[in-house]
CSV table of C-alpha atoms and ligand atoms in Angstrom, one decimal:
chain,number,residue,atom,x,y,z
A,1,MET,CA,0.0,0.0,0.0
A,2,SER,CA,2.6,2.5,-1.0
A,3,PRO,CA,1.6,6.1,-1.7
A,4,PRO,CA,1.3,7.0,-5.4
A,5,LEU,CA,4.8,7.4,-6.9
A,6,THR,CA,3.6,9.9,-9.4
A,7,ASP,CA,0.4,11.2,-11.0
A,8,ALA,CA,2.3,12.7,-13.9
A,9,ARG,CA,0.4,10.8,-16.6
A,10,SER,CA,-3.0,11.7,-15.0
A,11,ALA,CA,-2.0,15.3,-14.7
A,12,ALA,CA,-1.0,15.4,-18.4
A,13,LEU,CA,-4.2,13.7,-19.5
A,14,TYR,CA,-6.2,16.2,-17.3
A,15,ALA,CA,-4.4,19.1,-19.0
A,16,GLU,CA,-5.4,17.7,-22.4
A,17,ALA,CA,-8.9,17.0,-21.2
A,18,LEU,CA,-9.4,20.6,-20.0
A,19,LYS,CA,-9.0,21.7,-23.6
A,20,VAL,CA,-11.8,19.5,-25.0
A,21,LEU,CA,-14.0,18.5,-22.1
A,22,PRO,CA,-15.7,21.1,-19.9
A,23,GLY,CA,-13.9,20.9,-16.6
A,24,GLY,CA,-11.9,18.0,-18.0
A,25,VAL,CA,-14.7,15.4,-17.3
A,26,ASN,CA,-18.0,14.1,-18.6
A,27,SER,CA,-19.7,14.2,-15.2
A,28,PRO,CA,-18.9,16.8,-12.5
A,29,VAL,CA,-18.2,14.6,-9.5
A,30,ARG,CA,-15.3,12.9,-11.2
A,31,ALA,CA,-13.3,16.1,-11.1
A,32,MET,CA,-12.4,15.7,-7.4
A,33,ARG,CA,-12.7,19.4,-6.8
A,34,ALA,CA,-14.6,18.8,-3.6
A,35,ILE,CA,-11.5,17.2,-2.1
A,36,GLY,CA,-9.2,19.8,-3.5
A,37,ARG,CA,-7.2,17.8,-6.0
A,38,ASP,CA,-7.2,16.9,-9.7
A,39,PRO,CA,-8.8,13.7,-11.0
A,40,LEU,CA,-7.0,10.4,-11.6
A,41,PHE,CA,-7.4,8.9,-15.0
A,42,VAL,CA,-8.3,5.3,-14.8
A,43,GLU,CA,-6.7,2.7,-17.1
A,44,ARG,CA,-8.4,-0.5,-16.0
A,45,GLY,CA,-10.3,-2.2,-13.2
A,46,GLU,CA,-9.8,-5.7,-11.7
A,47,GLY,CA,-12.3,-6.9,-9.1
A,48,ALA,CA,-12.2,-4.5,-6.1
A,49,GLU,CA,-9.3,-2.5,-7.6
A,50,ILE,CA,-8.6,0.1,-10.2
A,51,VAL,CA,-5.2,1.0,-11.8
A,52,ASP,CA,-4.6,4.6,-12.9
A,53,ALA,CA,-2.8,5.9,-15.9
A,54,ASP,CA,0.5,6.1,-13.9
A,55,GLY,CA,0.2,2.4,-12.8
A,56,ASN,CA,-1.0,3.2,-9.2
A,57,ARG,CA,-3.4,0.7,-7.8
A,58,TYR,CA,-6.4,1.6,-5.6
A,59,ILE,CA,-9.1,-0.3,-3.7
A,60,ASP,CA,-12.1,1.3,-5.4
A,61,TYR,CA,-15.2,2.4,-3.4
A,62,VAL,CA,-16.8,4.4,-6.2
A,63,CYS,CA,-17.3,1.3,-8.5
A,64,SER,CA,-18.8,3.6,-11.2
A,65,TRP,CA,-21.1,5.1,-8.5
A,66,GLY,CA,-23.0,2.0,-7.9
A,67,PRO,CA,-23.5,-0.2,-11.0
A,68,LEU,CA,-20.5,-2.5,-10.3
A,69,ILE,CA,-21.9,-4.6,-7.5
A,70,HIS,CA,-19.6,-7.5,-8.6
A,71,GLY,CA,-16.6,-5.3,-8.9
A,72,HIS,CA,-14.7,-4.5,-12.1
A,73,ALA,CA,-14.6,-6.8,-15.1
A,74,HIS,CA,-16.4,-9.8,-13.5
A,75,PRO,CA,-15.7,-12.6,-15.9
A,76,GLU,CA,-19.4,-13.7,-16.3
A,77,VAL,CA,-20.5,-10.1,-17.0
A,78,VAL,CA,-17.7,-9.5,-19.5
A,79,ALA,CA,-18.5,-12.8,-21.2
A,80,ALA,CA,-22.2,-11.9,-21.5
A,81,ILE,CA,-21.3,-8.5,-23.0
A,82,SER,CA,-18.8,-10.0,-25.4
A,83,ALA,CA,-21.3,-12.7,-26.6
A,84,ALA,CA,-24.0,-10.0,-27.1
A,85,ALA,CA,-21.6,-7.7,-29.0
A,86,ALA,CA,-20.6,-10.5,-31.3
A,87,ARG,CA,-24.3,-10.9,-32.3
A,88,GLY,CA,-24.7,-7.2,-33.0
A,89,THR,CA,-24.8,-4.1,-30.8
A,90,SER,CA,-28.2,-2.6,-31.5
A,91,PHE,CA,-31.2,-3.4,-33.7
A,92,GLY,CA,-33.9,-0.9,-32.9
A,93,ALA,CA,-36.2,-3.9,-32.7
A,94,PRO,CA,-37.1,-6.0,-29.7
A,95,THR,CA,-34.9,-8.8,-28.4
A,96,ALA,CA,-35.5,-11.8,-26.1
A,97,GLY,CA,-33.1,-10.4,-23.4
A,98,GLU,CA,-35.4,-7.4,-22.8
A,99,VAL,CA,-38.2,-9.8,-21.9
A,100,GLU,CA,-36.0,-11.9,-19.6
A,101,LEU,CA,-34.6,-8.8,-17.8
A,102,ALA,CA,-38.2,-7.4,-17.3
A,103,GLU,CA,-39.2,-10.8,-15.9
A,104,GLU,CA,-36.2,-10.8,-13.6
A,105,VAL,CA,-37.1,-7.4,-12.3
A,106,ALA,CA,-40.7,-8.2,-11.8
A,107,ALA,CA,-39.7,-11.4,-9.9
A,108,ARG,CA,-37.7,-9.3,-7.5
A,109,PHE,CA,-40.1,-6.4,-6.9
A,110,PRO,CA,-43.6,-7.3,-5.9
A,111,SER,CA,-44.7,-3.8,-6.8
A,112,VAL,CA,-43.6,-4.3,-10.4
A,113,GLU,CA,-45.6,-6.0,-13.2
A,114,MET,CA,-44.2,-4.1,-16.2
A,115,VAL,CA,-40.9,-2.4,-17.0
A,116,ARG,CA,-39.9,0.3,-19.5
A,117,MET,CA,-36.2,0.6,-20.0
A,118,THR,CA,-34.3,3.8,-20.7
A,119,SER,CA,-30.5,4.5,-21.0
A,120,SER,CA,-30.1,6.6,-17.9
A,121,GLY,CA,-31.7,7.1,-14.5
A,122,THR,CA,-32.3,10.8,-15.5
A,123,GLU,CA,-34.5,9.7,-18.4
A,124,ALA,CA,-36.2,7.2,-16.2
A,125,SER,CA,-37.2,9.7,-13.5
A,126,MET,CA,-38.2,12.3,-16.1
A,127,SER,CA,-40.4,9.7,-17.8
A,128,ALA,CA,-41.9,8.4,-14.5
A,129,LEU,CA,-42.9,12.0,-13.7
A,130,ARG,CA,-44.6,12.4,-17.1
A,131,LEU,CA,-46.5,9.1,-16.5
A,132,ALA,CA,-47.5,10.2,-13.0
A,133,ARG,CA,-48.7,13.6,-14.3
A,134,ALA,CA,-50.7,11.9,-17.1
A,135,ALA,CA,-52.2,9.3,-14.8
A,136,THR,CA,-53.3,11.8,-12.2
A,137,GLY,CA,-54.1,14.8,-14.4
A,138,ARG,CA,-52.1,16.9,-11.9
A,139,GLU,CA,-48.8,18.8,-12.3
A,140,LYS,CA,-47.1,19.2,-8.9
A,141,VAL,CA,-44.3,17.0,-7.6
A,142,LEU,CA,-43.1,16.8,-4.1
A,143,LYS,CA,-39.4,16.0,-3.6
A,144,PHE,CA,-37.0,16.1,-0.6
A,145,ALA,CA,-34.2,18.5,-0.1
A,146,GLY,CA,-30.8,16.9,-0.9
A,147,ALA,CA,-32.4,14.1,-2.9
A,148,TYR,CA,-31.1,13.5,-6.4
A,149,HIS,CA,-33.2,12.1,-9.2
A,150,GLY,CA,-30.9,12.8,-12.1
A,151,HIS,CA,-30.6,16.2,-13.8
A,152,VAL,CA,-34.2,16.5,-14.7
A,153,ASP,CA,-35.0,20.3,-15.0
A,154,GLY,CA,-38.0,20.1,-12.7
A,155,LEU,CA,-36.1,18.1,-10.0
A,156,LEU,CA,-33.0,20.3,-10.1
A,157,ALA,CA,-34.4,22.4,-7.3
A,158,GLU,CA,-33.2,23.1,-3.8
A,159,ALA,CA,-35.0,24.8,-1.0
A,160,GLY,CA,-34.3,26.7,2.1
A,161,SER,CA,-34.8,25.0,5.4
A,162,GLY,CA,-37.9,24.8,7.4
A,163,LEU,CA,-41.3,24.3,5.9
A,164,ALA,CA,-41.9,23.3,2.4
A,165,THR,CA,-40.9,25.9,-0.1
A,166,GLN,CA,-41.7,26.4,-3.8
A,167,GLY,CA,-38.8,25.1,-5.8
A,168,ILE,CA,-36.1,27.5,-7.0
A,169,PRO,CA,-33.9,26.3,-9.8
A,170,ALA,CA,-30.5,25.0,-8.5
A,171,SER,CA,-28.8,25.5,-11.9
A,172,PRO,CA,-28.6,28.4,-14.4
A,173,GLY,CA,-30.5,27.3,-17.4
A,174,VAL,CA,-33.3,25.6,-15.6
A,175,PRO,CA,-36.4,27.8,-16.3
A,176,ALA,CA,-38.3,29.0,-13.3
A,177,ALA,CA,-41.4,27.5,-14.9
A,178,ALA,CA,-39.8,24.0,-14.8
A,179,THR,CA,-39.4,24.1,-11.0
A,180,ALA,CA,-42.6,26.1,-10.3
A,181,ALA,CA,-44.4,22.8,-10.0
A,182,THR,CA,-41.9,21.3,-7.6
A,183,VAL,CA,-42.5,21.3,-3.9
A,184,ILE,CA,-39.5,20.7,-1.6
A,185,VAL,CA,-39.6,19.3,1.9
A,186,PRO,CA,-36.8,18.5,4.3
A,187,TRP,CA,-36.2,14.7,4.5
A,188,ASN,CA,-37.3,13.0,7.8
A,189,ASP,CA,-39.6,15.9,8.7
A,190,PRO,CA,-43.1,14.6,9.2
A,191,GLN,CA,-44.6,17.9,10.1
A,192,ALA,CA,-43.2,19.6,7.0
A,193,LEU,CA,-44.4,16.8,4.8
A,194,ARG,CA,-47.9,16.9,6.3
A,195,ALA,CA,-48.0,20.7,5.9
A,196,ALA,CA,-46.9,20.5,2.3
A,197,VAL,CA,-49.4,17.8,1.4
A,198,ALA,CA,-52.2,19.8,3.2
A,199,GLU,CA,-51.3,22.9,1.0
A,200,HIS,CA,-50.6,21.2,-2.4
A,201,GLY,CA,-52.2,17.8,-2.1
A,202,ASP,CA,-55.1,18.3,-4.5
A,203,ARG,CA,-52.6,19.3,-7.2
A,204,LEU,CA,-50.0,16.8,-6.4
A,205,ALA,CA,-49.2,14.2,-9.1
A,206,ALA,CA,-46.4,12.4,-7.1
A,207,ILE,CA,-44.3,12.2,-4.1
A,208,VAL,CA,-40.8,11.2,-5.2
A,209,ALA,CA,-38.2,9.9,-2.8
A,210,GLU,CA,-35.0,7.9,-2.6
A,211,PRO,CA,-36.1,5.5,0.1
A,212,TYR,CA,-32.5,5.4,1.4
A,213,PRO,CA,-31.2,8.8,0.3
A,214,ALA,CA,-27.6,8.4,-0.8
A,215,ASN,CA,-26.9,11.6,-2.7
A,216,MET,CA,-26.5,13.8,0.4
A,217,GLY,CA,-24.4,11.0,1.9
A,218,VAL,CA,-26.5,8.1,3.2
A,219,VAL,CA,-29.2,9.5,5.4
A,220,LEU,CA,-31.6,6.8,6.5
A,221,PRO,CA,-35.3,7.4,7.0
A,222,ARG,CA,-36.4,7.6,10.5
A,223,GLU,CA,-38.9,5.1,11.9
A,224,GLY,CA,-42.2,5.4,10.2
A,225,PHE,CA,-41.2,8.1,7.7
A,226,LEU,CA,-41.5,5.9,4.6
A,227,ALA,CA,-44.9,4.6,5.8
A,228,LEU,CA,-45.9,8.3,6.2
A,229,LEU,CA,-45.0,8.9,2.5
A,230,ARG,CA,-47.3,6.1,1.5
A,231,GLU,CA,-50.1,7.4,3.7
A,232,GLN,CA,-49.8,11.0,2.5
A,233,ALA,CA,-49.7,9.9,-1.1
A,234,ASP,CA,-52.9,7.9,-0.6
A,235,ALA,CA,-54.6,10.6,1.3
A,236,SER,CA,-53.9,13.2,-1.4
A,237,GLY,CA,-54.4,10.9,-4.5
A,238,ALA,CA,-50.7,11.4,-5.5
A,239,LEU,CA,-48.6,8.5,-6.7
A,240,LEU,CA,-45.6,7.4,-4.6
A,241,ILE,CA,-42.5,7.1,-6.8
A,242,LEU,CA,-39.5,5.5,-5.1
A,243,ASP,CA,-36.2,6.2,-6.8
A,244,GLU,CA,-34.2,3.0,-6.3
A,245,VAL,CA,-31.6,3.8,-8.8
A,246,ILE,CA,-29.0,3.3,-6.1
A,247,SER,CA,-30.8,1.1,-3.6
A,248,GLY,CA,-32.6,-1.3,-6.0
A,249,PHE,CA,-30.8,-4.6,-6.4
A,250,ARG,CA,-28.2,-3.4,-3.9
A,251,VAL,CA,-29.5,-3.1,-0.3
A,252,ALA,CA,-31.6,-6.2,-0.9
A,253,ARG,CA,-32.9,-8.5,-3.7
A,254,GLY,CA,-36.0,-6.4,-3.9
A,255,GLY,CA,-34.4,-3.0,-3.0
A,256,ALA,CA,-35.2,-0.7,-0.1
A,257,GLN,CA,-39.0,-1.3,-0.7
A,258,ALA,CA,-38.5,-4.9,0.3
A,259,ARG,CA,-36.4,-4.1,3.4
A,260,GLU,CA,-38.8,-1.5,4.5
A,261,GLN,CA,-42.1,-3.2,3.4
A,262,ILE,CA,-43.3,-0.2,1.5
A,263,ARG,CA,-45.1,-0.5,-1.8
A,264,PRO,CA,-44.6,2.3,-4.3
A,265,ASP,CA,-46.8,3.0,-7.3
A,266,LEU,CA,-43.8,3.4,-9.5
A,267,THR,CA,-40.1,2.6,-9.1
A,268,ILE,CA,-37.1,4.2,-10.8
A,269,MET,CA,-34.2,1.9,-11.3
A,270,GLY,CA,-30.7,2.1,-12.8
A,271,LYS,CA,-27.1,1.6,-11.9
A,272,VAL,CA,-26.9,-2.1,-10.9
A,273,LEU,CA,-29.7,-2.8,-13.4
A,274,GLY,CA,-27.2,-2.2,-16.3
A,275,GLY,CA,-24.3,-4.0,-14.8
A,276,GLY,CA,-21.9,-1.2,-15.8
A,277,LEU,CA,-23.5,-0.4,-19.2
A,278,PRO,CA,-26.1,2.3,-19.7
A,279,ALA,CA,-29.4,1.0,-18.6
A,280,ALA,CA,-32.2,2.2,-16.4
A,281,ALA,CA,-36.0,1.7,-16.1
A,282,TYR,CA,-39.2,2.8,-14.6
A,283,ALA,CA,-41.6,0.1,-13.5
A,284,GLY,CA,-44.9,-0.5,-11.8
A,285,PRO,CA,-48.3,-2.2,-12.1
A,286,ARG,CA,-49.8,-2.9,-15.5
A,287,ALA,CA,-52.7,-0.4,-15.1
A,288,LEU,CA,-50.2,2.5,-14.9
A,289,MET,CA,-47.5,1.2,-17.2
A,290,GLU,CA,-49.9,0.4,-20.1
A,291,GLN,CA,-50.6,4.2,-20.3
A,292,ILE,CA,-47.1,4.4,-21.9
A,293,ALA,CA,-46.9,4.4,-25.7
A,294,PRO,CA,-47.6,2.3,-27.7
A,295,ALA,CA,-49.9,0.6,-25.2
A,296,GLY,CA,-51.2,4.0,-24.2
A,297,ASP,CA,-50.7,7.6,-25.2
A,298,VAL,CA,-48.0,8.8,-22.8
A,299,TYR,CA,-45.1,9.3,-25.2
A,300,GLN,CA,-41.6,8.1,-24.3
A,301,ALA,CA,-38.9,6.5,-26.5
A,302,GLY,CA,-35.2,5.8,-26.9
A,303,THR,CA,-32.9,4.8,-29.7
A,304,LEU,CA,-30.8,2.7,-27.4
A,305,SER,CA,-33.4,1.8,-24.8
A,306,GLY,CA,-33.1,-1.9,-23.9
A,307,ASN,CA,-29.8,-2.1,-25.7
A,308,PRO,CA,-28.7,-5.7,-26.1
A,309,LEU,CA,-25.3,-5.2,-24.5
A,310,ALA,CA,-26.7,-3.4,-21.5
A,311,VAL,CA,-29.4,-6.0,-21.1
A,312,ALA,CA,-26.9,-8.8,-21.2
A,313,ALA,CA,-24.7,-7.1,-18.6
A,314,GLY,CA,-27.7,-6.4,-16.4
A,315,LEU,CA,-29.0,-10.0,-16.7
A,316,ALA,CA,-25.6,-11.5,-15.9
A,317,THR,CA,-25.3,-9.1,-13.0
A,318,LEU,CA,-28.7,-9.9,-11.5
A,319,ARG,CA,-28.3,-13.7,-12.0
A,320,LEU,CA,-25.2,-13.5,-9.8
A,321,LEU,CA,-27.1,-11.7,-7.0
A,322,ASP,CA,-28.5,-14.6,-5.0
A,323,GLY,CA,-29.3,-14.7,-1.3
A,324,ASP,CA,-25.7,-15.6,-0.5
A,325,ALA,CA,-24.4,-12.6,-2.4
A,326,TYR,CA,-26.6,-10.2,-0.3
A,327,ASP,CA,-25.5,-11.9,2.9
A,328,ARG,CA,-21.9,-11.3,1.9
A,329,LEU,CA,-22.4,-7.7,0.8
A,330,GLU,CA,-24.1,-7.0,4.2
A,331,ALA,CA,-21.3,-8.6,6.1
A,332,THR,CA,-18.7,-6.6,4.1
A,333,THR,CA,-20.5,-3.3,4.7
A,334,THR,CA,-21.0,-4.0,8.4
A,335,ALA,CA,-17.3,-4.9,8.9
A,336,LEU,CA,-16.2,-1.8,7.0
A,337,ALA,CA,-18.5,0.5,8.9
A,338,ALA,CA,-17.5,-0.9,12.3
A,339,GLY,CA,-13.8,-0.7,11.4
A,340,LEU,CA,-14.2,2.9,10.2
A,341,ARG,CA,-15.8,3.8,13.5
A,342,ASP,CA,-13.0,2.1,15.4
A,343,GLY,CA,-10.3,3.8,13.3
A,344,ALA,CA,-11.8,7.2,13.8
A,345,ALA,CA,-12.2,6.6,17.6
A,346,ALA,CA,-8.6,5.4,17.9
A,347,ALA,CA,-7.4,8.7,16.3
A,348,GLY,CA,-9.8,10.7,18.5
A,349,ARG,CA,-11.8,11.8,15.5
A,350,THR,CA,-15.6,12.5,15.7
A,351,VAL,CA,-17.4,11.0,12.8
A,352,GLU,CA,-20.8,9.5,12.1
A,353,VAL,CA,-20.7,6.4,10.0
A,354,VAL,CA,-24.1,5.5,8.5
A,355,ASP,CA,-24.5,2.2,6.7
A,356,VAL,CA,-27.0,-0.1,5.1
A,357,PRO,CA,-26.0,-3.2,3.2
A,358,GLY,CA,-23.9,-2.1,0.2
A,359,LEU,CA,-23.7,1.6,1.1
A,360,LEU,CA,-22.1,3.7,3.7
A,361,THR,CA,-21.0,7.3,4.4
A,362,VAL,CA,-18.5,8.7,6.9
A,363,PHE,CA,-19.8,12.1,7.9
A,364,PHE,CA,-17.2,14.3,9.6
A,365,ARG,CA,-19.5,15.5,12.4
A,366,GLU,CA,-21.4,14.1,15.4
A,367,GLY,CA,-24.5,12.0,14.7
A,368,PRO,CA,-27.3,11.8,14.1
A,369,VAL,CA,-27.5,13.0,10.5
A,370,ARG,CA,-31.2,13.3,9.7
A,371,ASP,CA,-31.4,15.5,6.7
A,372,TYR,CA,-29.6,17.6,4.1
A,373,ALA,CA,-28.9,20.4,6.6
A,374,ASP,CA,-27.3,18.0,9.0
A,375,ALA,CA,-25.2,16.5,6.2
A,376,ALA,CA,-24.2,19.9,4.9
A,377,ALA,CA,-23.0,20.9,8.4
A,378,SER,CA,-20.2,18.2,8.2
A,379,ASP,CA,-16.6,19.4,8.3
A,380,ARG,CA,-16.0,19.1,4.6
A,381,ASP,CA,-12.3,20.3,4.8
A,382,ALA,CA,-11.6,17.4,7.3
A,383,HIS,CA,-13.4,15.0,5.0
A,384,ALA,CA,-11.4,16.3,2.0
A,385,ALA,CA,-8.1,15.9,3.8
A,386,TRP,CA,-9.0,12.3,4.9
A,387,CYS,CA,-10.0,11.4,1.3
A,388,ARG,CA,-6.6,12.8,0.0
A,389,ALA,CA,-4.8,10.7,2.6
A,390,LEU,CA,-6.8,7.6,1.6
A,391,LEU,CA,-5.7,8.0,-2.0
A,392,ALA,CA,-2.1,8.3,-0.8
A,393,HIS,CA,-2.7,4.9,1.0
A,394,GLY,CA,-4.2,3.2,-2.0
A,395,VAL,CA,-7.9,3.6,-1.3
A,396,TYR,CA,-10.1,5.5,-3.8
A,397,PRO,CA,-13.1,6.9,-1.9
A,398,PRO,CA,-16.0,8.8,-3.4
A,399,PRO,CA,-14.5,12.3,-3.5
A,400,SER,CA,-17.4,14.1,-1.8
A,401,GLN,CA,-18.9,14.3,1.6
A,402,PHE,CA,-22.3,14.0,-0.1
A,403,GLU,CA,-21.8,10.6,-1.7
A,404,ALA,CA,-22.0,7.0,-0.6
A,405,TRP,CA,-19.2,4.4,-0.6
A,406,PHE,CA,-20.1,1.5,-2.9
A,407,PRO,CA,-18.4,-1.7,-1.6
A,408,SER,CA,-18.8,-4.6,-4.0
A,409,LEU,CA,-18.9,-8.4,-3.8
A,410,ALA,CA,-15.3,-8.3,-4.9
A,411,HIS,CA,-14.3,-6.5,-1.7
A,412,ASP,CA,-13.3,-9.6,0.3
A,413,ASP,CA,-12.0,-9.8,3.9
A,414,ALA,CA,-8.4,-9.0,2.9
A,415,VAL,CA,-9.5,-6.0,0.9
A,416,VAL,CA,-11.6,-4.8,3.9
A,417,ARG,CA,-8.6,-5.2,6.2
A,418,ARG,CA,-6.3,-3.2,3.9
A,419,THR,CA,-9.0,-0.5,3.6
A,420,LEU,CA,-9.3,-0.2,7.4
A,421,ASP,CA,-5.5,0.0,7.9
A,422,ALA,CA,-5.4,2.8,5.3
A,423,ALA,CA,-8.4,4.5,6.9
A,424,ALA,CA,-7.0,4.3,10.4
A,425,ALA,CA,-3.7,5.8,9.2
A,426,ALA,CA,-5.5,8.5,7.3
A,427,PHE,CA,-7.6,9.4,10.4
A,428,GLN,CA,-4.3,9.7,12.4
A,429,GLU,CA,-2.4,11.7,9.8
A,430,THR,CA,-5.1,14.2,9.2
A,431,ALA,CA,-6.1,14.8,12.8
A,432,PRO,CA,-6.1,18.5,13.6
B,1,PLP,C1,-27.5,8.2,-10.2
B,1,PLP,C2,-28.9,8.5,-9.8
B,1,PLP,C3,-29.9,9.0,-10.7
B,1,PLP,C4,-29.5,9.3,-12.2
B,1,PLP,O1,-29.1,8.3,-12.9
B,1,PLP,P1,-28.2,8.6,-14.2
B,1,PLP,O2,-28.1,7.2,-14.9
B,1,PLP,O3,-26.9,9.1,-13.7
B,1,PLP,O4,-28.9,9.6,-15.0
B,1,PLP,C5,-31.2,9.1,-10.3
B,1,PLP,N1,-31.5,8.8,-9.0
B,1,PLP,C6,-30.6,8.4,-8.1
B,1,PLP,C7,-31.1,8.1,-6.8
B,1,PLP,C8,-29.3,8.3,-8.5
B,1,PLP,O5,-28.4,7.9,-7.6
């Protein structure tokens, strides 16, 4: 676990990238600005590890931000992709694999009878909202502060704290009209939720939530909060849309909705579903899903939707996810979380480690962390310093306080031990 000898090649690639890619990257969080350094360019991945352009090796806890639940280049996933590619990469006509994948999803999610695939989670949530608006004849959508549902205009809205506020665009270029129909409520605040539903309920098409929010760091729902979402949706006639792009197929066979015994009207899926290739979906009962064209008149389409390579990768990935796999992923996550708490304590550091199977966040603050405001009050400089030290010890963490770690099934006991040694050293080295 030697520190990087050099990042000269990554630095040179970054300099070139800055000339032709905005900010040098194709998705902002890769830039590592939040931890005060330049990005590392990845050359290849093997199981739990990645190797950068300078030949440095890291234990990877980003794992493509969630899709790689079996780690990098799992032989069965690679074989499935290769076999599919040899038969042709895309047809613009249906293939058997799409039916098999939809059947596999429906078998895992009791709330799902039918599936419509897209190429990204963003498209899936945009399309789920369109369907919810069409099905209810209403326009407003309630989302939670700090929740991410892709870069859909209407959902790129933040809010002040306190009671529900009308959405204000969080990015230039998002028209005020696009977020005017968005109502934002702090996560885990039953009173604010009730107040917002009381005010907007008769115009509310959907309540959309990540059941285990993981885009403000992992912030678990408090006891009864998910049940309250279901209750408030029912009381107002809104649909409940659970965004399980991260949690689906990861925290349990049937996602967070299975663990928490909550039945949504629609589910948004992605990440693990595509096994590392671009695939996502929205899914639900036949009566809703058959409103989508061509069964119904809610239009939505995609040139590469249900792409044969992505479907093959997704099917191979899901077929490897049996009960034993979920037990192992849970044991790995629990061991990591416990070891991270111990490492911090040994260095006299105050952190709050939040974990569910397959996901964890180390917040640099006291617990509990209940909502976005709590997460945002973490010591981000301390987090950044710790992340830079982890990289120097050969561990590649998600480079933001507001992201989850994604351990995979390739992260075995030895990898966990090496991670915890590195983390303990990083806690010590960066202690104030
Ligand atoms: C990643 C993510 C999305 C967006 O998916 P993309 O494929 O990146 O468009 C939506 N919702 C959640 C919860 C996510 O984590």
